[in-house]
Short mmCIF file of C-alpha atoms in Angstrom, two decimals:
data_model
loop_
_atom_site.label_atom_id
_atom_site.label_comp_id
_atom_site.label_asym_id
_atom_site.label_seq_id
_atom_site.Cartn_x
_atom_site.Cartn_y
_atom_site.Cartn_z
CA MET V 794 155.32 301.10 -5.85
CA VAL V 795 152.76 299.16 -7.86
CA ARG V 796 153.07 300.20 -11.52
CA LEU V 797 149.77 300.33 -13.38
CA ALA V 798 149.77 298.60 -16.75
CA GLU V 799 147.43 297.02 -19.25
CA PRO V 800 144.87 295.56 -19.23
CA TRP V 801 143.07 298.74 -18.27
CA CYS V 802 140.04 300.77 -19.33
CA SER V 803 140.88 302.38 -22.66
CA ARG V 804 139.32 305.64 -21.45
CA CYS V 805 140.12 306.22 -17.77
CA GLY V 806 142.97 303.75 -17.28
CA LEU V 807 141.30 301.84 -14.44
CA PRO V 808 143.17 298.50 -14.22
CA PHE V 809 141.16 295.38 -15.01
CA PRO V 810 141.75 292.29 -12.84
CA SER V 811 142.28 290.13 -15.95
CA ALA V 812 142.80 290.46 -19.67
CA VAL V 813 139.53 288.66 -20.50
CA ALA V 814 137.54 291.88 -20.92
CA ARG V 815 140.01 293.11 -23.54
CA ALA V 816 140.41 289.80 -25.40
CA GLN V 817 137.44 290.28 -27.74
CA SER V 818 137.16 294.05 -27.39
CA PRO V 819 140.51 295.92 -27.44
CA GLY V 820 138.85 299.29 -26.75
CA HIS V 821 136.84 297.92 -23.81
CA GLN V 822 135.84 300.52 -21.24
CA CYS V 823 135.03 300.08 -17.54
CA ALA V 824 131.44 300.18 -16.28
CA ASN V 825 131.81 303.78 -15.02
CA CYS V 826 133.01 305.09 -18.41
CA ARG V 827 130.29 303.17 -20.26
CA ALA V 828 127.61 304.54 -17.92
CA ARG V 829 128.89 308.13 -17.96
CA SER V 830 131.34 308.89 -20.75
CA PRO V 831 134.05 311.27 -19.46
CA ASP V 832 134.81 314.57 -21.15
CA PHE V 833 138.53 313.77 -21.22
CA ASP V 834 139.71 311.59 -24.10
CA LEU V 835 141.88 309.35 -21.97
CA ALA V 836 143.39 309.28 -18.50
CA ARG V 837 146.46 307.39 -17.33
CA ALA V 838 147.99 307.05 -13.86
CA ALA V 839 151.50 305.75 -13.25
CA VAL V 840 151.09 303.86 -9.97
CA ALA V 841 148.45 302.66 -7.52
CA TYR V 842 147.67 305.02 -4.64
CA GLU V 843 149.04 302.84 -1.85
CA GLY V 844 152.13 302.28 0.26
CA VAL V 845 155.20 304.28 -0.71
CA ALA V 846 153.41 306.13 -3.53
CA ALA V 847 150.63 307.35 -1.21
CA ALA V 848 153.15 308.37 1.46
CA ALA V 849 155.28 310.28 -1.08
CA LEU V 850 152.25 312.08 -2.48
CA ARG V 851 151.07 313.11 1.00
CA LEU V 852 154.54 314.49 1.80
CA PHE V 853 154.63 316.32 -1.52
CA LYS V 854 151.15 317.79 -1.30
CA TYR V 855 150.64 318.51 2.39
CA GLN V 856 154.19 318.78 3.80
CA ARG V 857 155.46 320.92 0.88
CA ARG V 858 158.28 318.53 -0.05
CA ARG V 859 158.69 320.20 -3.44
CA ALA V 860 161.86 318.26 -4.25
CA LEU V 861 159.59 315.24 -4.84
CA ALA V 862 158.13 316.86 -7.98
CA ARG V 863 160.97 315.62 -10.20
CA PRO V 864 161.02 311.94 -9.14
CA LEU V 865 157.21 311.84 -9.17
CA ALA V 866 157.12 313.33 -12.68
CA GLU V 867 159.61 310.66 -13.74
CA LEU V 868 156.94 308.09 -12.90
CA ILE V 869 154.61 309.72 -15.46
CA ASP V 870 157.27 309.93 -18.17
CA PRO V 871 156.58 306.56 -19.88
CA LEU V 872 152.84 307.35 -20.13
CA PRO V 873 152.82 310.00 -22.91
CA GLY V 874 153.61 307.40 -25.59
CA GLU V 875 149.98 306.91 -26.61
CA LEU V 876 149.07 310.61 -26.66
CA GLY V 877 150.35 311.62 -30.08
CA ARG V 878 150.78 315.37 -30.63
CA VAL V 879 150.63 317.51 -27.50
CA ASP V 880 150.48 321.31 -27.76
CA ALA V 881 150.66 322.13 -24.06
CA VAL V 882 150.44 320.75 -20.55
CA LEU V 883 148.07 322.37 -18.03
CA PRO V 884 148.07 321.90 -14.27
CA VAL V 885 144.76 321.57 -12.46
CA PRO V 886 144.47 325.00 -10.80
CA LEU V 887 143.91 325.73 -7.13
CA HIS V 888 141.61 328.51 -6.00
CA VAL V 889 143.58 331.51 -4.75
CA GLU V 890 142.43 330.84 -1.15
CA ARG V 891 143.68 327.23 -1.26
CA LEU V 892 146.91 328.39 -2.90
CA ARG V 893 147.54 330.84 -0.05
CA GLU V 894 146.86 328.04 2.44
CA ARG V 895 149.11 325.46 0.76
CA GLU V 896 151.69 327.94 -0.60
CA PHE V 897 152.20 325.99 -3.83
CA ASN V 898 150.19 324.10 -6.44
CA GLN V 899 151.39 320.50 -6.56
CA ALA V 900 149.87 320.03 -10.04
CA LEU V 901 151.87 322.99 -11.37
CA ALA V 902 155.10 321.62 -9.86
CA LEU V 903 154.42 318.25 -11.57
CA ALA V 904 153.54 319.94 -14.89
CA GLN V 905 156.79 321.93 -14.81
CA ALA V 906 158.85 318.82 -14.03
CA LEU V 907 157.08 316.89 -16.81
CA SER V 908 157.65 319.79 -19.21
CA ARG V 909 161.39 319.63 -18.57
CA ARG V 910 161.35 315.94 -19.54
CA THR V 911 159.05 316.19 -22.58
CA GLY V 912 159.55 319.71 -23.93
CA TRP V 913 155.82 320.45 -23.77
CA PRO V 914 155.10 324.08 -22.85
CA VAL V 915 153.25 324.67 -19.57
CA TRP V 916 150.17 326.90 -19.91
CA TRP V 917 149.81 327.51 -16.19
CA ASP V 918 147.62 330.60 -16.54
CA LEU V 919 145.02 329.34 -19.01
CA LEU V 920 142.68 327.42 -16.71
CA GLU V 921 141.45 329.02 -13.50
CA ARG V 922 139.38 327.91 -10.55
CA THR V 923 136.68 330.55 -10.27
CA ARG V 924 135.25 329.54 -6.91
CA ALA V 925 136.56 327.92 -3.76
CA THR V 926 135.17 324.42 -3.36
CA PRO V 927 135.27 322.22 -0.27
CA ALA V 928 137.91 319.46 -0.35
CA GLN V 929 136.80 316.37 -2.27
CA VAL V 930 138.08 313.99 0.43
CA GLY V 931 135.20 312.06 2.00
CA LEU V 932 132.68 312.87 -0.76
CA ASP V 933 131.11 310.17 -2.92
CA ALA V 934 131.16 310.34 -6.74
CA VAL V 935 127.87 312.25 -7.06
CA GLU V 936 128.86 314.78 -4.38
CA ARG V 937 132.27 315.25 -6.02
CA ARG V 938 130.67 316.02 -9.41
CA ARG V 939 128.27 318.49 -7.81
CA ASN V 940 131.08 320.08 -5.78
CA VAL V 941 133.19 321.04 -8.83
CA LYS V 942 130.42 321.76 -11.35
CA GLY V 943 131.09 325.14 -12.95
CA ALA V 944 134.16 325.74 -10.77
CA PHE V 945 136.60 326.32 -13.67
CA ALA V 946 136.97 328.79 -16.54
CA ALA V 947 139.33 329.20 -19.50
CA ARG V 948 140.99 332.62 -19.44
CA ASP V 949 141.96 332.85 -23.11
CA PRO V 950 139.81 330.53 -25.28
CA ALA V 951 141.52 331.70 -28.50
CA ARG V 952 144.75 329.99 -27.39
CA LEU V 953 142.90 326.70 -26.99
CA GLU V 954 141.25 326.65 -30.40
CA GLY V 955 142.19 323.38 -32.13
CA LYS V 956 144.78 322.45 -29.48
CA ARG V 957 145.58 319.04 -28.01
CA VAL V 958 146.36 319.47 -24.32
CA VAL V 959 147.32 317.35 -21.33
CA LEU V 960 145.94 317.99 -17.84
CA VAL V 961 148.26 317.05 -14.98
CA ASP V 962 147.33 316.35 -11.36
CA ASP V 963 148.65 314.23 -8.51
CA VAL V 964 145.80 311.72 -8.03
CA LEU V 965 142.79 310.55 -10.03
CA THR V 966 140.05 309.32 -7.69
CA THR V 967 136.58 309.50 -9.27
CA GLY V 968 137.85 311.85 -12.00
CA SER V 969 135.25 314.53 -11.20
CA THR V 970 137.69 317.46 -10.97
CA LEU V 971 139.65 316.42 -14.04
CA ASN V 972 136.46 315.79 -15.97
CA GLU V 973 135.12 319.27 -15.15
CA CYS V 974 138.45 320.78 -16.24
CA ALA V 975 138.30 318.80 -19.50
CA ARG V 976 134.72 319.93 -20.15
CA THR V 977 135.76 323.57 -19.62
CA LEU V 978 138.75 323.23 -21.97
CA LYS V 979 136.72 321.55 -24.71
CA ARG V 980 133.98 324.16 -24.51
CA ALA V 981 136.73 326.75 -24.97
CA GLY V 982 137.95 325.06 -28.16
CA ALA V 983 140.43 322.30 -27.25
CA VAL V 984 140.04 319.34 -29.61
CA SER V 985 141.62 316.81 -27.27
CA VAL V 986 142.19 316.64 -23.51
CA ALA V 987 144.23 313.84 -22.00
CA VAL V 988 144.89 313.38 -18.28
CA LEU V 989 148.13 312.23 -16.65
CA THR V 990 148.39 311.64 -12.91
CA ILE V 991 150.86 310.02 -10.56
CA ALA V 992 148.35 307.66 -8.90
#
Protein backbone atom coordinates (compact mmCIF):
# COMPACT_ATOMS: atom_id res chain seq x y z
CA MET A 1 0.00 0.00 0.00
CA VAL A 2 1.20 3.51 -0.77
CA ARG A 3 1.10 5.54 2.46
CA LEU A 4 0.12 9.17 1.98
CA ALA A 5 2.36 11.67 3.72
CA GLU A 6 3.41 15.30 3.58
CA PRO A 7 3.77 17.38 1.53
CA TRP A 8 0.02 17.57 1.07
CA CYS A 9 -2.74 20.17 0.91
CA SER A 10 -3.22 21.51 4.43
CA ARG A 11 -7.00 21.34 3.96
CA CYS A 12 -7.96 18.21 1.98
CA GLY A 13 -4.74 16.20 2.28
CA LEU A 14 -4.21 15.84 -1.48
CA PRO A 15 -0.53 14.85 -1.89
CA PHE A 16 1.70 17.34 -3.70
CA PRO A 17 4.28 15.96 -6.14
CA SER A 18 7.06 17.97 -4.45
CA ALA A 19 7.70 20.00 -1.34
CA VAL A 20 8.27 23.23 -3.31
CA ALA A 21 4.68 24.45 -2.86
CA ARG A 22 5.02 24.19 0.92
CA ALA A 23 8.54 25.65 1.18
CA GLN A 24 7.46 29.30 1.38
CA SER A 25 3.87 28.67 2.45
CA PRO A 26 3.44 25.97 5.13
CA GLY A 27 -0.36 26.19 5.01
CA HIS A 28 -0.47 25.93 1.21
CA GLN A 29 -3.71 24.55 -0.19
CA CYS A 30 -4.35 22.76 -3.49
CA ALA A 31 -6.04 24.54 -6.41
CA ASN A 32 -9.41 22.87 -5.69
CA CYS A 33 -9.48 24.03 -2.04
CA ARG A 34 -8.39 27.55 -3.01
CA ALA A 35 -11.10 27.75 -5.69
CA ARG A 36 -13.86 26.27 -3.51
CA SER A 37 -13.07 26.20 0.20
CA PRO A 38 -14.46 22.99 1.74
CA ASP A 39 -16.83 23.03 4.70
CA PHE A 40 -14.70 20.48 6.55
CA ASP A 41 -11.71 21.87 8.44
CA LEU A 42 -9.29 19.22 7.25
CA ALA A 43 -9.35 15.83 5.57
CA ARG A 44 -6.73 13.10 5.73
CA ALA A 45 -6.54 9.73 3.96
CA ALA A 46 -4.16 6.97 5.00
CA VAL A 47 -3.26 5.39 1.65
CA ALA A 48 -3.65 5.89 -2.09
CA TYR A 49 -6.65 4.18 -3.68
CA GLU A 50 -4.72 1.67 -5.78
CA GLY A 51 -3.47 -1.90 -5.76
CA VAL A 52 -3.95 -3.82 -2.52
CA ALA A 53 -5.74 -0.93 -0.78
CA ALA A 54 -8.34 -0.62 -3.55
CA ALA A 55 -8.85 -4.40 -3.64
CA ALA A 56 -9.28 -4.58 0.15
CA LEU A 57 -11.77 -1.72 0.14
CA ARG A 58 -13.82 -3.32 -2.63
CA LEU A 59 -13.93 -6.61 -0.69
CA PHE A 60 -14.90 -4.76 2.48
CA LYS A 61 -17.58 -2.59 0.92
CA TYR A 62 -19.15 -4.78 -1.75
CA GLN A 63 -18.35 -8.35 -0.64
CA ARG A 64 -19.23 -7.69 3.03
CA ARG A 65 -15.82 -8.76 4.36
CA ARG A 66 -16.51 -7.07 7.70
CA ALA A 67 -13.40 -8.55 9.33
CA LEU A 68 -11.40 -6.03 7.26
CA ALA A 69 -12.79 -3.13 9.35
CA ARG A 70 -10.15 -3.54 12.07
CA PRO A 71 -7.02 -3.70 9.89
CA LEU A 72 -8.35 -0.88 7.70
CA ALA A 73 -9.03 1.28 10.77
CA GLU A 74 -5.47 0.58 11.91
CA LEU A 75 -4.32 2.38 8.76
CA ILE A 76 -6.15 5.52 9.93
CA ASP A 77 -4.81 5.34 13.48
CA PRO A 78 -1.67 7.51 13.00
CA LEU A 79 -3.74 10.29 11.37
CA PRO A 80 -5.59 11.73 14.40
CA GLY A 81 -2.40 13.33 15.77
CA GLU A 82 -3.12 16.74 14.24
CA LEU A 83 -6.80 16.86 15.22
CA GLY A 84 -6.56 18.04 18.82
CA ARG A 85 -9.68 17.49 20.94
CA VAL A 86 -12.30 15.19 19.43
CA ASP A 87 -15.74 14.88 21.04
CA ALA A 88 -17.16 12.17 18.79
CA VAL A 89 -16.69 10.22 15.58
CA LEU A 90 -19.55 10.03 13.06
CA PRO A 91 -19.87 7.61 10.15
CA VAL A 92 -21.18 8.89 6.84
CA PRO A 93 -24.72 7.46 6.83
CA LEU A 94 -26.32 5.32 4.15
CA HIS A 95 -29.93 5.83 3.12
CA VAL A 96 -32.16 3.08 4.52
CA GLU A 97 -32.69 1.65 1.00
CA ARG A 98 -28.93 1.36 0.37
CA LEU A 99 -28.45 -0.10 3.85
CA ARG A 100 -30.99 -2.83 3.11
CA GLU A 101 -29.21 -3.55 -0.18
CA ARG A 102 -25.70 -3.67 1.30
CA GLU A 103 -26.70 -5.05 4.72
CA PHE A 104 -24.11 -2.98 6.58
CA ASN A 105 -22.63 0.52 6.57
CA GLN A 106 -18.89 0.29 5.92
CA ALA A 107 -18.35 3.78 7.39
CA LEU A 108 -20.01 2.73 10.66
CA ALA A 109 -17.86 -0.41 10.86
CA LEU A 110 -14.73 1.75 10.38
CA ALA A 111 -15.92 4.32 12.94
CA GLN A 112 -16.52 1.58 15.52
CA ALA A 113 -13.09 0.04 14.90
CA LEU A 114 -11.44 3.48 15.13
CA SER A 115 -13.38 4.20 18.33
CA ARG A 116 -11.96 1.06 19.94
CA ARG A 117 -8.45 2.32 19.16
CA THR A 118 -8.93 5.98 20.15
CA GLY A 119 -11.66 5.94 22.80
CA TRP A 120 -13.76 8.46 20.84
CA PRO A 121 -17.50 7.80 21.21
CA VAL A 122 -19.38 6.89 18.02
CA TRP A 123 -22.48 9.02 17.40
CA TRP A 124 -23.91 6.73 14.74
CA ASP A 125 -27.46 8.08 14.97
CA LEU A 126 -26.80 11.82 14.78
CA LEU A 127 -26.41 12.30 11.03
CA GLU A 128 -28.95 10.82 8.64
CA ARG A 129 -29.31 10.56 4.90
CA THR A 130 -32.77 11.94 4.20
CA ARG A 131 -33.06 10.92 0.57
CA ALA A 132 -31.73 8.13 -1.60
CA THR A 133 -29.16 9.44 -4.06
CA PRO A 134 -27.75 7.66 -7.10
CA ALA A 135 -24.25 6.21 -6.63
CA GLN A 136 -21.48 8.79 -7.10
CA VAL A 137 -19.38 6.44 -9.26
CA GLY A 138 -19.03 7.80 -12.79
CA LEU A 139 -20.15 11.35 -11.91
CA ASP A 140 -17.88 14.36 -12.31
CA ALA A 141 -17.24 16.83 -9.45
CA VAL A 142 -20.14 19.15 -10.34
CA GLU A 143 -22.59 16.25 -10.71
CA ARG A 144 -21.41 14.76 -7.40
CA ARG A 145 -22.04 18.05 -5.56
CA ARG A 146 -25.49 18.37 -7.11
CA ASN A 147 -26.29 14.71 -6.35
CA VAL A 148 -25.76 15.04 -2.57
CA LYS A 149 -26.94 18.62 -2.04
CA GLY A 150 -29.43 18.67 0.83
CA ALA A 151 -29.26 14.87 1.24
CA PHE A 152 -28.30 14.92 4.95
CA ALA A 153 -29.81 16.16 8.21
CA ALA A 154 -28.71 16.33 11.84
CA ARG A 155 -31.20 14.53 14.09
CA ASP A 156 -30.31 16.22 17.39
CA PRO A 157 -28.58 19.59 16.82
CA ALA A 158 -28.36 20.29 20.57
CA ARG A 159 -25.83 17.46 20.93
CA LEU A 160 -23.62 19.07 18.29
CA GLU A 161 -23.51 22.54 19.81
CA GLY A 162 -19.85 23.51 20.29
CA LYS A 163 -18.57 20.01 19.49
CA ARG A 164 -15.48 18.99 17.53
CA VAL A 165 -16.31 15.90 15.48
CA VAL A 166 -14.63 13.55 13.04
CA LEU A 167 -16.42 12.15 9.99
CA VAL A 168 -15.27 8.70 8.87
CA ASP A 169 -15.71 7.10 5.45
CA ASP A 170 -13.85 4.58 3.30
CA VAL A 171 -12.74 6.74 0.35
CA LEU A 172 -12.42 10.46 -0.38
CA THR A 173 -12.80 11.11 -4.11
CA THR A 174 -13.95 14.67 -4.87
CA GLY A 175 -15.05 15.18 -1.25
CA SER A 176 -18.62 16.13 -2.26
CA THR A 177 -20.40 13.73 0.12
CA LEU A 178 -18.11 14.49 3.05
CA ASN A 179 -18.36 18.20 2.38
CA GLU A 180 -22.16 18.09 2.39
CA CYS A 181 -22.06 16.13 5.67
CA ALA A 182 -19.68 18.72 7.17
CA ARG A 183 -21.92 21.59 6.04
CA THR A 184 -24.93 19.91 7.68
CA LEU A 185 -23.03 19.33 10.94
CA LYS A 186 -21.72 22.89 11.10
CA ARG A 187 -25.16 24.35 10.44
CA ALA A 188 -26.38 22.24 13.35
CA GLY A 189 -23.76 23.73 15.68
CA ALA A 190 -20.51 21.74 15.35
CA VAL A 191 -17.51 24.06 15.65
CA SER A 192 -15.09 21.75 13.87
CA VAL A 193 -15.47 18.87 11.41
CA ALA A 194 -12.47 16.81 10.37
CA VAL A 195 -12.55 13.94 7.89
CA LEU A 196 -10.62 10.67 8.09
CA THR A 197 -10.73 8.09 5.31
CA ILE A 198 -8.81 4.98 4.38
CA ALA A 199 -7.94 6.09 0.83
